[in-house]
Amino acid sequence: MVAKQSGRNRGGGGGGTAAATEVSVEELARVPLQAILLADSFATKFHPITLERPKVLLPLVNVPMIDYTLAWLESAGVEEVFVFCCAHAKQVAEHLENSQWFAQPNFSVTAIESNNAVGAGDALRLIYEQNVIRGDFVLVSGDTVSNMSLAEALGEHKERRRKDSNAIMTMVITQSKTSPTTRQSRLGTDELFMAIDPDTKQLLYYEDKSDKGTVSLDKTLLSDHPSIYLHNDKQDCYIDICSPEVLSTFADNFDYQHLRRHFLKGLLDDDIMGYKIFTHEIQSNYAARIDNFRSYDTVSKDIIQRWTYPLVPDVQFFGNSSTKLDRQGMYRASVVGQSRSAQVGPFTVIGSGTTIGSQSQISNSVVGEGCKIGANVSIEGCYIWHNVTIEDGCQLKHAIVCDGVVIKSGVILEPGVVLSYKVVVGQQFIVPAYSKVSLYQQPIKQDSDEELEYADSSTGFMDASSLSGLPDKLKEESTIQLSESQLQAASEVGSGGVGFIWSTSEGSHEEEWRHSVAPIPPAKLLEIMHTSNNELEVVQQDGNLPPSGELERDSVTANSNDYDDDDVDVKDDYEFFENEVEATFKRALEENIKEDDVILEVNSLRLSYNLATADCSGALFYSMMKSALSAPHPSPSDLVKNAATVITKWKKLLKYYLPSIDEEVGLLISSSDPDEIEVILKFEEMCLESAKEYSTVFVQKQVLPKFQMIHTKSVNAERLEVPHSASSL
C-alpha cells in the first residue's frame, strides 16, 4: 500500500481537560474528506474492449486503472469514496470486494450501482438524492492517475469559499503544450483553450475544440477582469474540488450530462446564479486522465519512467504484484521464463509466469501475467495483457492484445491494431493497421458503454466451440451456435482464426490514427503540416487573438500595426519553438525514435513557427548539449564523453541541417553557412549558461576537435580559436 501522506492523524497532544474537551468538540464537528469516483466514462472510445469489461478495470501496466485512482485518493487523505458504477456494475463491485478495498481501515469505499444513467449528470443527480455528501468533496473519474497532494488545492478552495460562497469548484490543471502540427496534446486530446484571471485564478472561458485553432472572447469579460491570460498550453486533469452546490446544480438542471461540455460551460455562461469556477495548477506533481488509446499509451510510459512515483511497478500497492526494477527501466516479475537468446529491451514490463522463447525481442512494451511467447517473436511498443499466446515468428508493433488472445505462427500485427478478448488470429495472417477485432459483432448503434453491455445477453457473440485452435477455456464459455454470417466472419482473421474485424465508419478514420497507441505516420504528419500552414496564414491575416498570452483592455481594440515590439514577438516565438524542439529530442531519446521521424517533426515545427533552417540547427544542437549536461558526469572528462556520445549517435540528424559535418572529426564549422553560425552561437550560449561546465571542458578539444568560434562582432565573421578561459566567453 502507498504510504499515507502527512496530516491524517486525528488526535491532539498535551493540555488538560479544557484542551481535551476542545479537541472532542472539533472532532465531532469535523466532516471527513469525501470523494466521488465515476467508474464509467459514458463513452465508446475503448470499444470493442469495453463491451466485455468496464474501462476502469482494464490493465494499466498490469494493474486495473481504478486501483491507481483509489490508491492515490487513499494516500492523499480521502476517507470516504463513493464509486458510481453503471456499465458492467457487477464486475466493478466484485473487483472492489476481491481487492480488499472494502476492508481498509480509515478508508471507506462504497459502490453505488445504477443501470439507467446515460451520463455523469445522471450519476451525480442520483448521488445527490442519496444525501451521502456532507461537505466539500473530490470529483474524479476511475481512469485517473495522479500522485499530487490535495492539501494545497483544498486549502485554496476552502479559503475562497470563506470569502465568496459562489466559489463552488476548483479544477486541477497542469502544463501541457499541444503539438502545433496535430493540435492535440501528448494525451491525444484536442487543443484546449482556457481564459484565466492571473490574479484570482478564476476560469473565465473553456473550449476544448476550436475550429482552426481560433478563439472569440466576449469583450465584456474585461470589464470585471483588468487582465486575462488566454492559454492553449494547459491540460485539464479532470480532478475537481467541489462544494455541495455542484450536486444541487446538477439536480436543478436535468439537461446537464457532460461535466465540461454542459455543466462547466453552463456555469461560465450563467449570469443569474453567479457561481464561479477556479483553477489550481500543479507544477511538480503528476495527474492525467486516460481518455483514449493514445493517452493509455502515454500514461503507461509515464508510469514505467516513474513520473507517477510511488505508483510504479516496483512499489507494492493494491492491485499490483511484486516486480523488480532492472537497468534501463526494465521491470521483471520474480517468476519469468526467458530464453538466454531472448532480448528484453528498455522500458519494458514482464509479468509473472510469462515465458519468452529463443531469439525473441521485446522493447518498450508491457507483457502481462501468464503469457506464452514463442521463438523469433518481435514485439515493439505493444501492450500484451494476461494469458496471451503468441506463437513462433510473429511480429507485433504498437498494438493492444487483450486477455486470452491466441496469435498463431507468422502473424503480423500492423501499428494501431486492437485485439479484444479471446480473439484467435490465423497463421500467417496480416492484421491491417488500426484494425479492431472482437468476438462480438460491431453494434449498429454506438452510444455509451452501459447501453451496449452484453453481460446478460448473447446477441452478437461468436461461438467458436466448433472451430479448431481455440483455448479450452474459451470453448467451455462459448454456448451459442454460429449463424452462416458468423461462420463467414470467422475467416476474416485468417485460416483457423476467430473474430470480427470492425469496420471504420465514415469520417472516423482521422480519429483512429489520432487516438491510437501507434505513432502518427510521417505521411499523415506531412499532410497535417501543409494544411495547418494554410490555416495559420488565414489566422494571421484575420488578426485574431494570440492563443496564449496576456490580454488587457487596450489590447482588445488595438490594431496590430500599433505595435512596435515585433522583435519581442519573434523572440518569444523562437523560445516556444526551441522548447518544442527540446521536447521532441527528449522524446526521441526516451522512445528511440528514428532520425527521419525527428527531422519530419522538427520541420513541421519550423513551418508552424515560420522560422528558418538555421533555427532548427541551433535548437537541435542546444537540445543535444543540454541532454549531455543533464546526464551524470562526476568529472569534466565524463561530460566530454556524454557530449561525444550524443553527437555521435545523432550525427545523421545534425548532418541533415549541417551538410558540411566532417565524418571523421564530428563537426566542422564554416563561417559562410548561417546554419553553422547558429550552432556556434548556441554553443557560446551554452557556455555562458554553464560556465563551470562546458566553457572549461571544451578547450580540451576532445569532443569537437575542429570546433571554432565565430566572433559575432566581426562583419566578416572572422574565425577564431576556442578561448581557453570561461571569462573570455
XYZ file of C-alpha atoms in Angstrom:
729
model
C 0.000 0.000 0.000
C 1.168 3.523 -0.706
C 2.241 5.348 2.436
C -0.283 7.838 3.746
C 0.549 11.496 3.423
C 1.043 13.646 6.472
C -1.893 15.300 8.150
C -4.017 12.174 8.582
C -3.644 11.901 12.376
C -6.826 12.890 14.183
C -5.571 13.127 17.749
C -4.217 16.149 19.585
C -1.495 16.412 22.152
C -0.817 17.923 25.563
C -3.139 20.160 27.596
C -5.647 19.385 30.314
C -9.391 18.819 30.498
C -10.237 22.009 28.593
C -7.912 21.081 25.752
C -9.367 17.566 25.584
C -12.899 18.972 25.519
C -11.952 21.408 22.754
C -10.492 18.586 20.658
C -13.625 16.495 21.189
C -15.909 19.295 20.026
C -13.725 19.888 16.966
C -13.706 16.181 16.211
C -17.497 15.990 16.410
C -17.853 18.945 14.022
C -15.270 17.562 11.617
C -16.512 16.307 8.241
C -14.346 13.584 6.664
C -12.916 14.320 3.244
C -15.096 12.557 0.690
C -14.705 11.700 -2.985
C -17.000 10.671 -5.816
C -15.330 8.313 -8.267
C -17.105 7.808 -11.599
C -16.386 4.243 -12.709
C -17.987 4.770 -16.120
C -16.634 7.005 -18.860
C -20.011 7.109 -20.669
C -18.103 6.897 -23.952
C -17.158 4.354 -26.616
C -13.523 5.245 -27.293
C -12.302 1.905 -25.923
C -14.655 -0.246 -27.973
C -14.725 -3.143 -28.619
C -12.827 -3.878 -25.394
C -15.357 -2.203 -23.095
C -18.196 -4.303 -24.452
C -16.888 -7.080 -22.224
C -15.165 -5.290 -19.371
C -15.527 -1.788 -17.893
C -12.818 0.673 -18.775
C -11.765 1.205 -15.139
C -10.839 -2.488 -14.861
C -8.605 -2.533 -17.945
C -4.979 -3.247 -17.005
C -2.637 -0.253 -16.979
C 0.913 -1.603 -16.700
C -0.690 -4.813 -15.377
C -2.807 -3.042 -12.724
C -6.529 -2.161 -13.110
C -6.940 1.566 -13.737
C -9.278 2.086 -10.806
C -6.647 0.806 -8.361
C -4.344 3.705 -9.314
C -7.157 6.172 -8.608
C -8.140 4.591 -5.290
C -4.533 4.242 -4.145
C -3.951 7.940 -4.845
C -7.144 9.027 -3.055
C -6.228 6.912 -0.028
C -2.712 8.338 0.115
C -3.967 11.923 -0.363
C -6.118 11.836 2.767
C -9.559 10.997 1.388
C -11.520 8.944 3.907
C -14.791 8.123 2.138
C -15.124 7.217 -1.544
C -18.405 6.630 -3.354
C -17.796 4.628 -6.525
C -20.569 5.100 -9.073
C -20.913 2.032 -11.327
C -23.064 1.732 -14.421
C -21.635 -0.317 -17.310
C -20.655 -3.784 -16.020
C -21.501 -2.620 -12.490
C -21.304 -6.140 -11.072
C -17.738 -6.566 -12.335
C -16.652 -3.329 -10.671
C -18.305 -4.227 -7.366
C -16.752 -7.703 -7.394
C -13.318 -6.246 -8.074
C -13.606 -3.803 -5.186
C -14.635 -6.597 -2.861
C -11.983 -9.078 -4.012
C -9.190 -6.497 -3.941
C -9.817 -5.679 -0.275
C -10.722 -2.034 -0.895
C -13.903 -2.545 1.140
C -11.852 -3.677 4.150
C -9.393 -0.784 4.578
C -9.236 0.981 7.975
C -9.887 4.745 7.871
C -10.708 4.440 4.160
C -14.303 3.635 3.310
C -15.253 2.587 -0.232
C -18.944 2.311 -1.145
C -20.236 1.152 -4.529
C -23.386 2.811 -5.882
C -24.884 0.882 -8.799
C -27.284 2.084 -11.470
C -28.240 0.763 -14.897
C -30.159 3.850 -16.012
C -27.521 6.590 -16.133
C -26.510 7.831 -19.581
C -24.017 10.432 -18.425
C -22.107 11.893 -15.498
C -25.053 14.212 -14.820
C -27.370 11.293 -14.083
C -24.750 9.787 -11.780
C -24.350 12.973 -9.746
C -28.112 13.511 -9.531
C -28.514 10.004 -8.124
C -25.776 10.591 -5.550
C -27.428 13.896 -4.611
C -30.711 12.090 -3.977
C -28.986 9.643 -1.618
C -27.770 12.554 0.552
C -24.397 10.978 1.315
C -22.181 14.022 0.608
C -21.822 16.210 3.710
C -19.288 18.841 2.631
C -16.603 19.638 0.086
C -15.637 16.599 -1.983
C -13.238 15.442 -4.688
C -14.786 14.550 -8.040
C -12.653 12.249 -10.174
C -13.044 9.504 -12.772
C -11.738 5.980 -12.291
C -9.306 6.307 -15.192
C -7.177 8.985 -13.481
C -3.551 8.515 -12.410
C -2.014 11.063 -10.034
C 0.459 11.483 -7.195
C -0.457 15.071 -6.285
C -1.166 16.219 -2.761
C -4.664 17.564 -2.294
C -3.757 19.740 0.687
C -2.876 22.911 -1.234
C -5.811 22.714 -3.652
C -8.216 22.022 -0.789
C -6.796 24.911 1.221
C -7.219 27.333 -1.682
C -10.770 26.127 -2.282
C -11.823 26.481 1.350
C -10.256 29.947 1.623
C -12.145 31.130 -1.454
C -15.367 29.660 -0.079
C -14.856 31.522 3.161
C -14.671 34.819 1.267
C -17.139 34.042 -1.533
C -19.856 31.380 -1.240
C -20.251 31.370 -5.033
C -16.794 29.792 -5.491
C -18.146 26.260 -5.819
C -15.426 24.409 -7.733
C -11.641 24.293 -8.211
C -10.285 22.488 -11.267
C -6.821 20.930 -11.243
C -4.792 21.766 -14.366
C -1.200 21.267 -15.411
C 1.212 22.443 -18.095
C 0.911 20.561 -21.383
C 1.696 22.244 -24.679
C -0.179 20.955 -27.688
C 1.602 19.972 -30.865
C 1.479 22.837 -33.389
C 1.157 20.212 -36.113
C -1.638 17.954 -34.854
C -3.190 20.465 -32.419
C -3.566 17.781 -29.829
C -1.840 17.129 -26.526
C 0.517 14.265 -25.807
C -2.536 12.532 -24.317
C -4.309 12.631 -27.666
C -6.884 15.178 -26.512
C -7.976 18.178 -28.557
C -6.298 21.532 -28.143
C -7.764 23.197 -25.061
C -8.271 26.934 -24.728
C -8.779 28.465 -21.286
C -9.064 32.095 -20.238
C -7.945 32.603 -16.640
C -7.713 35.678 -14.443
C -3.999 35.690 -13.475
C -4.673 37.328 -10.111
C -7.622 35.284 -8.805
C -7.123 32.111 -10.933
C -10.815 32.265 -11.861
C -11.739 30.356 -15.004
C -13.494 32.632 -17.496
C -13.534 30.631 -20.725
C -13.198 26.941 -21.639
C -13.195 25.452 -25.132
C -11.719 22.054 -25.925
C -12.370 22.010 -29.640
C -11.993 25.222 -31.563
C -12.245 25.396 -35.337
C -8.929 26.306 -36.960
C -7.398 26.986 -33.574
C -9.074 30.381 -33.184
C -10.953 31.772 -30.212
C -13.541 34.542 -29.872
C -13.798 36.206 -26.475
C -16.524 38.491 -25.246
C -15.006 41.938 -24.621
C -17.269 42.400 -21.619
C -15.056 39.934 -19.727
C -12.539 42.749 -19.354
C -14.992 44.993 -17.555
C -14.637 42.861 -14.412
C -11.160 41.481 -15.068
C -8.449 44.040 -15.915
C -6.122 41.274 -17.070
C -6.809 37.882 -18.652
C -4.467 35.111 -19.686
C -5.582 33.047 -22.665
C -3.884 29.637 -22.650
C -3.611 26.740 -25.052
C -0.783 25.159 -23.064
C -2.789 23.688 -20.182
C -4.191 20.227 -19.602
C -7.432 19.545 -17.767
C -6.677 16.780 -15.244
C -10.376 16.109 -14.575
C -9.754 16.355 -10.839
C -12.224 18.773 -9.251
C -12.574 20.056 -5.694
C -16.318 20.659 -5.361
C -18.744 22.150 -2.891
C -22.180 20.579 -2.317
C -23.707 23.226 -4.600
C -22.227 21.344 -7.565
C -24.555 18.408 -6.885
C -27.596 20.644 -6.346
C -26.838 22.427 -9.633
C -26.977 19.112 -11.473
C -30.231 18.303 -9.654
C -31.734 21.600 -10.837
C -30.577 21.187 -14.451
C -31.592 17.866 -15.976
C -30.049 18.812 -19.319
C -26.579 18.742 -17.730
C -24.918 15.420 -18.589
C -21.300 16.086 -19.537
C -19.070 17.573 -16.818
C -17.337 20.034 -19.116
C -19.465 20.448 -22.200
C -22.685 21.027 -20.243
C -22.040 21.795 -16.580
C -18.837 23.827 -16.744
C -19.767 25.844 -19.818
C -23.270 26.302 -18.453
C -21.896 27.916 -15.302
C -19.495 30.111 -17.275
C -22.374 31.424 -19.385
C -24.839 31.777 -16.493
C -25.239 35.360 -15.257
C -28.063 34.581 -12.822
C -26.656 32.209 -10.192
C -23.227 33.830 -10.196
C -21.353 30.616 -9.435
C -17.592 30.750 -10.029
C -15.006 28.144 -11.026
C -11.319 28.479 -10.211
C -8.164 26.643 -11.237
C -5.260 25.118 -9.338
C -2.162 24.391 -11.417
C 0.203 21.646 -10.287
C 3.870 22.051 -11.129
C 5.985 19.124 -9.952
C 3.270 16.501 -9.397
C 1.622 14.207 -11.904
C -2.019 13.988 -12.933
C -3.546 12.647 -16.135
C -6.759 11.024 -17.291
C -6.841 8.133 -19.758
C -9.354 9.318 -22.330
C -8.338 7.278 -25.398
C -5.809 4.717 -26.611
C -3.109 7.356 -27.137
C -3.405 8.605 -23.571
C -3.367 4.955 -22.458
C -0.001 4.637 -24.206
C 1.308 7.948 -22.839
C 0.331 7.316 -19.214
C 1.730 3.775 -19.395
C 5.087 5.182 -20.498
C 4.946 7.793 -17.725
C 4.360 5.056 -15.141
C 7.259 2.980 -16.465
C 9.510 6.039 -16.477
C 8.492 6.723 -12.858
C 6.808 10.118 -13.266
C 3.931 8.744 -11.176
C 6.050 7.611 -8.206
C 5.132 5.969 -5.839
C 2.543 4.427 -8.174
C 5.151 2.473 -10.147
C 5.561 -1.255 -10.920
C 8.224 -1.992 -8.294
C 6.367 -0.354 -5.382
C 3.724 -2.515 -3.771
C 0.190 -1.089 -3.659
C -3.259 -2.550 -4.178
C -3.628 -4.372 -7.469
C -0.006 -4.942 -8.404
C 2.355 -7.835 -7.819
C 5.985 -7.816 -6.825
C 8.199 -6.596 -9.668
C 11.913 -5.856 -9.701
C 13.398 -2.843 -11.447
C 16.465 -3.641 -13.551
C 18.698 -1.299 -15.514
C 17.372 0.854 -18.356
C 13.877 0.940 -16.890
C 13.124 -2.765 -17.352
C 10.750 -4.353 -14.833
C 10.642 -8.107 -14.374
C 8.440 -10.227 -12.083
C 10.088 -12.795 -9.842
C 8.861 -15.779 -11.887
C 9.658 -15.279 -15.582
C 10.929 -17.914 -18.010
C 13.224 -16.279 -20.547
C 15.459 -17.998 -23.073
C 19.097 -16.959 -22.944
C 18.980 -15.798 -26.543
C 15.839 -13.711 -25.995
C 16.327 -9.969 -25.593
C 14.201 -7.702 -23.414
C 14.886 -4.027 -24.117
C 14.496 -0.854 -22.045
C 11.212 0.500 -20.661
C 9.583 -2.926 -20.683
C 7.493 -4.719 -18.056
C 7.275 -8.534 -17.924
C 4.555 -10.060 -15.745
C 4.729 -13.120 -13.531
C 4.505 -16.566 -15.109
C 5.335 -15.361 -18.616
C 7.707 -17.370 -20.820
C 9.771 -15.948 -23.702
C 11.193 -18.181 -26.436
C 14.580 -18.130 -28.113
C 15.670 -15.233 -30.345
C 12.581 -13.209 -29.420
C 12.903 -9.459 -28.896
C 10.679 -7.257 -26.732
C 11.133 -3.496 -26.294
C 9.092 -0.550 -24.982
C 6.233 -2.909 -24.173
C 4.149 -4.256 -21.301
C 3.577 -8.015 -21.097
C 1.052 -9.324 -18.591
C 0.945 -12.434 -16.456
C 0.869 -15.991 -17.757
C 1.733 -15.152 -21.370
C 3.452 -17.629 -23.697
C 5.712 -16.014 -26.274
C 7.300 -18.307 -28.826
C 10.613 -18.162 -30.679
C 11.694 -15.432 -33.100
C 8.891 -13.129 -31.992
C 9.309 -9.350 -32.315
C 7.259 -7.114 -30.006
C 7.746 -3.339 -30.091
C 5.641 -0.702 -28.342
C 2.841 -3.158 -27.528
C 0.540 -3.882 -24.594
C 0.092 -7.614 -24.160
C -2.401 -8.327 -21.406
C -2.790 -11.574 -19.432
C -2.712 -15.220 -20.615
C -1.912 -14.355 -24.222
C -0.348 -16.953 -26.535
C 1.960 -15.711 -29.309
C 3.383 -18.471 -31.469
C 6.704 -18.518 -33.346
C 7.719 -15.913 -35.901
C 5.113 -13.260 -35.125
C 5.709 -9.522 -35.465
C 3.767 -7.082 -33.309
C 4.231 -3.330 -33.413
C 2.282 -0.710 -31.413
C -0.744 -2.910 -30.724
C -3.045 -3.829 -27.820
C -3.692 -7.530 -27.240
C -6.328 -8.388 -24.616
C -6.631 -11.359 -22.278
C -6.784 -14.863 -23.724
C -5.880 -13.923 -27.301
C -4.145 -16.571 -29.435
C -1.851 -15.319 -32.203
C -0.746 -18.178 -34.414
C 2.636 -18.507 -36.092
C 3.800 -15.967 -38.643
C 1.140 -13.378 -37.854
C 1.912 -9.681 -38.343
C 0.055 -7.009 -36.383
C 0.469 -3.659 -38.086
C 0.539 -0.463 -35.959
C -2.639 0.521 -34.145
C -4.276 -2.931 -34.046
C -6.573 -3.808 -31.114
C -7.383 -7.486 -30.488
C -10.200 -7.830 -27.974
C -10.673 -10.720 -25.554
C -10.048 -14.317 -26.732
C -9.694 -13.457 -30.415
C -7.748 -16.019 -32.454
C -5.645 -14.818 -35.419
C -4.897 -17.491 -38.040
C -1.450 -18.454 -39.283
C 0.500 -16.035 -41.494
C -2.348 -13.509 -41.344
C -1.558 -9.795 -41.555
C -3.932 -7.698 -39.465
C -4.212 -4.272 -41.174
C -3.200 -1.109 -39.341
C -5.756 0.356 -36.889
C -7.994 -2.734 -37.137
C -10.187 -3.654 -34.178
C -11.038 -7.329 -33.851
C -13.608 -8.779 -31.461
C -15.694 -11.894 -30.859
C -18.657 -9.502 -30.827
C -20.202 -8.198 -33.991
C -19.955 -4.466 -34.436
C -23.069 -2.741 -32.995
C -25.136 -0.782 -35.476
C -25.863 1.918 -32.906
C -22.946 3.111 -30.779
C -23.888 5.037 -27.662
C -22.345 4.864 -24.210
C -20.945 1.691 -22.721
C -23.898 0.907 -20.489
C -26.300 0.805 -23.449
C -24.078 -1.704 -25.224
C -23.330 -4.008 -22.330
C -23.576 -7.646 -23.356
C -23.121 -9.117 -19.889
C -26.654 -10.542 -19.769
C -27.185 -11.034 -23.495
C -25.640 -13.382 -26.012
C -26.684 -11.314 -29.002
C -23.861 -10.840 -31.444
C -21.419 -13.157 -29.685
C -19.442 -15.548 -31.844
C -19.452 -19.132 -30.601
C -16.201 -20.752 -31.623
C -16.561 -24.080 -29.861
C -16.815 -25.930 -33.150
C -13.683 -24.310 -34.597
C -10.216 -25.713 -34.117
C -7.390 -23.907 -32.411
C -9.365 -22.250 -29.609
C -8.226 -22.371 -25.977
C -10.167 -24.869 -23.852
C -11.416 -22.131 -21.551
C -12.948 -20.239 -24.467
C -14.601 -23.415 -25.771
C -16.187 -24.005 -22.375
C -17.616 -20.489 -22.209
C -18.989 -20.495 -25.767
C -22.577 -21.715 -25.830
C -24.281 -20.031 -28.779
C -24.458 -21.633 -32.218
C -22.839 -19.795 -35.118
C -25.004 -18.460 -37.919
C -23.813 -18.587 -41.526
C -22.735 -14.950 -41.374
C -20.738 -15.629 -38.216
C -19.051 -18.653 -39.770
C -18.113 -16.490 -42.742
C -16.854 -13.739 -40.430
C -14.558 -16.230 -38.694
C -12.408 -16.281 -41.800
C -11.820 -12.515 -41.510
C -8.737 -13.155 -39.394
C -7.187 -15.993 -41.364
C -7.451 -19.733 -41.529
C -8.348 -21.091 -38.111
C -8.925 -17.590 -36.810
C -11.918 -16.397 -34.828
C -13.080 -12.790 -34.724
C -14.911 -9.972 -36.454
C -12.885 -7.101 -37.912
C -14.818 -3.938 -37.159
C -15.209 -1.504 -39.993
C -14.298 2.134 -39.573
C -17.287 4.388 -40.009
C -17.154 7.229 -42.489
C -15.486 10.294 -41.031
C -13.799 8.427 -38.174
C -10.570 7.446 -39.978
C -8.837 10.535 -38.605
C -9.884 9.614 -35.070
C -8.277 6.177 -35.465
C -4.732 7.406 -36.069
C -5.096 10.388 -33.735
C -6.139 8.233 -30.777
C -4.114 5.100 -31.487
C -1.214 3.732 -29.432
C 0.790 3.861 -32.661
C 2.816 6.968 -33.582
C 1.192 9.168 -36.202
C 2.516 8.106 -39.644
C 5.064 10.522 -41.175
C 2.958 10.883 -44.329
C -0.019 11.931 -42.222
C 2.117 14.437 -40.303
C 3.261 15.935 -43.576
C -0.326 16.244 -44.747
C -1.374 17.920 -41.494
C 1.624 20.217 -41.674
C 0.643 21.605 -45.076
C -2.974 22.035 -44.017
C -2.090 23.788 -40.761
C 0.288 26.169 -42.538
C -2.516 27.323 -44.816
C -4.806 27.789 -41.819
C -2.111 29.714 -39.970
C -1.799 32.177 -42.835
C -5.568 32.786 -42.728
C -5.484 33.310 -38.965
C -2.626 35.794 -39.221
C -4.421 37.718 -41.943
C -7.610 37.880 -39.897
C -5.748 39.315 -36.911
C -7.268 37.018 -34.292
C -6.162 36.974 -30.694
C -2.970 35.038 -29.899
C -3.569 31.535 -28.458
C -1.567 32.198 -25.323
C -0.645 35.395 -23.567
C -1.984 38.316 -21.572
C -4.964 40.356 -22.720
C -5.536 43.818 -21.320
C -8.228 46.388 -22.044
C -6.303 48.212 -24.730
C -5.112 45.024 -26.388
C -8.608 44.027 -27.465
C -9.163 47.045 -29.677
C -5.602 47.766 -30.669
C -4.576 47.114 -34.258
C -1.525 45.024 -34.992
C 0.050 47.996 -36.787
C 0.127 49.894 -33.493
C 2.745 47.592 -32.010
C 6.428 48.329 -32.216
C 7.606 45.201 -30.446
C 7.777 42.797 -33.403
C 11.266 41.763 -32.342
C 9.940 40.696 -28.948
C 7.230 38.589 -30.601
C 9.794 36.913 -32.843
C 11.981 36.187 -29.839
C 9.022 34.684 -27.976
C 8.172 32.536 -30.997
C 11.727 31.222 -31.130
C 11.683 30.398 -27.418
C 8.485 28.415 -27.883
C 10.000 26.728 -30.930
C 13.194 25.886 -29.047
C 11.192 24.371 -26.190
C 9.205 22.279 -28.647
C 12.386 21.026 -30.343
C 13.908 20.189 -26.976
C 10.792 18.221 -26.010
C 10.873 16.428 -29.365
C 14.529 15.486 -28.960
C 13.956 14.323 -25.378
C 11.113 12.124 -26.547
C 13.339 10.742 -29.305
C 15.906 9.750 -26.682
C 13.328 8.098 -24.427
C 11.415 6.234 -27.128
C 14.238 5.502 -29.599
C 12.539 7.454 -32.383
C 14.319 7.316 -35.741
C 16.186 10.318 -37.113
C 13.890 10.646 -40.134
C 10.834 10.972 -37.906
C 12.607 13.583 -35.763
C 13.510 15.559 -38.889
C 9.916 15.453 -40.056
C 8.586 16.735 -36.751
C 11.241 19.458 -36.459
C 10.482 20.606 -40.000
C 6.793 20.785 -39.187
C 7.604 22.876 -36.116
C 9.779 25.176 -38.208
C 6.994 25.767 -40.710
C 4.412 26.230 -37.973
C 6.517 28.917 -36.300
C 7.607 30.386 -39.662
C 11.318 30.084 -38.843
C 14.439 29.325 -40.869
C 16.533 26.163 -41.186
C 19.272 27.830 -39.162
C 16.891 27.971 -36.217
C 16.480 24.183 -36.438
C 20.196 23.511 -36.346
C 20.729 25.794 -33.372
C 17.787 24.436 -31.407
C 18.796 20.810 -32.038
C 22.412 21.393 -31.033
C 21.225 23.197 -27.925
C 18.986 20.231 -27.050
C 21.829 17.771 -27.567
C 24.188 19.671 -25.325
C 21.531 20.006 -22.635
C 20.950 16.254 -22.710
C 24.671 15.661 -22.306
C 24.766 18.118 -19.422
C 21.787 16.509 -17.683
C 23.372 13.045 -17.781
C 25.575 12.068 -14.791
C 29.117 13.424 -15.139
C 31.210 13.263 -11.944
C 34.190 14.774 -13.756
C 34.793 17.064 -16.740
C 36.044 14.112 -18.760
C 32.714 12.359 -18.200
C 30.897 15.405 -19.569
C 33.137 15.228 -22.634
C 32.176 11.587 -23.093
C 28.486 12.428 -22.710
C 28.663 15.114 -25.375
C 30.683 12.894 -27.705
C 28.174 10.085 -27.306
C 25.111 12.184 -28.074
C 26.760 13.846 -31.097
C 27.937 10.514 -32.481
C 24.543 8.880 -32.021
C 22.651 11.733 -33.686
C 25.229 12.563 -36.370
C 22.697 11.908 -39.121
C 20.309 14.411 -37.584
C 22.986 17.087 -37.349
C 24.226 16.368 -40.853
C 20.745 16.961 -42.268
C 20.846 20.561 -41.035
C 24.630 20.964 -41.313
C 25.719 19.409 -44.617
C 29.395 20.235 -44.004
C 29.771 17.938 -40.993
C 33.068 16.129 -41.268
C 32.518 12.374 -40.985
C 35.852 11.771 -39.267
C 36.142 14.567 -36.749
C 32.495 15.024 -35.868
C 31.798 18.691 -36.680
C 33.460 21.310 -38.893
C 32.084 24.827 -38.834
C 32.261 27.057 -41.854
C 31.877 30.792 -41.425
C 29.884 31.113 -44.627
C 26.891 28.993 -43.595
C 24.223 30.668 -41.413
C 23.098 27.282 -40.089
C 26.584 26.562 -38.791
C 26.960 30.049 -37.352
C 23.719 29.447 -35.459
C 25.204 26.283 -33.960
C 28.304 28.168 -32.839
C 26.192 30.876 -31.245
C 24.225 28.201 -29.437
C 27.445 26.677 -28.158
C 28.501 30.075 -26.880
C 25.106 30.436 -25.192
C 25.550 27.063 -23.503
C 28.953 28.128 -22.230
C 27.510 31.338 -20.818
C 24.737 29.383 -19.075
C 27.066 26.701 -17.686
C 30.438 28.398 -17.360
C 31.659 25.865 -14.833
C 30.722 23.028 -17.134
C 31.140 23.485 -20.866
C 33.368 26.529 -21.172
C 36.256 24.905 -19.297
C 35.780 21.471 -20.804
C 35.600 22.121 -24.498
C 39.009 23.728 -24.621
C 40.304 20.155 -24.364
C 39.007 19.733 -27.931
C 38.175 16.096 -27.272
C 34.596 16.289 -28.493
C 34.766 18.798 -31.336
C 38.408 18.806 -32.418
C 37.878 21.374 -35.151
C 35.100 23.344 -33.473
C 35.883 27.039 -33.862
C 34.203 30.149 -32.544
C 32.869 32.964 -34.688
C 33.461 36.456 -33.379
C 29.923 37.771 -33.500
C 31.010 41.415 -33.679
C 33.032 40.898 -36.840
C 31.237 41.879 -40.023
C 33.145 39.228 -41.952
C 32.503 36.588 -39.252
C 36.231 36.150 -38.691
C 37.118 32.649 -37.481
C 38.794 32.400 -34.062
C 40.090 29.531 -31.948
C 38.046 28.403 -28.919
C 39.108 30.551 -25.922
C 40.962 28.880 -23.075
C 39.065 30.576 -20.268
C 35.445 30.855 -19.315
C 35.713 34.605 -18.803
C 36.589 35.208 -22.441
C 33.229 33.747 -23.439
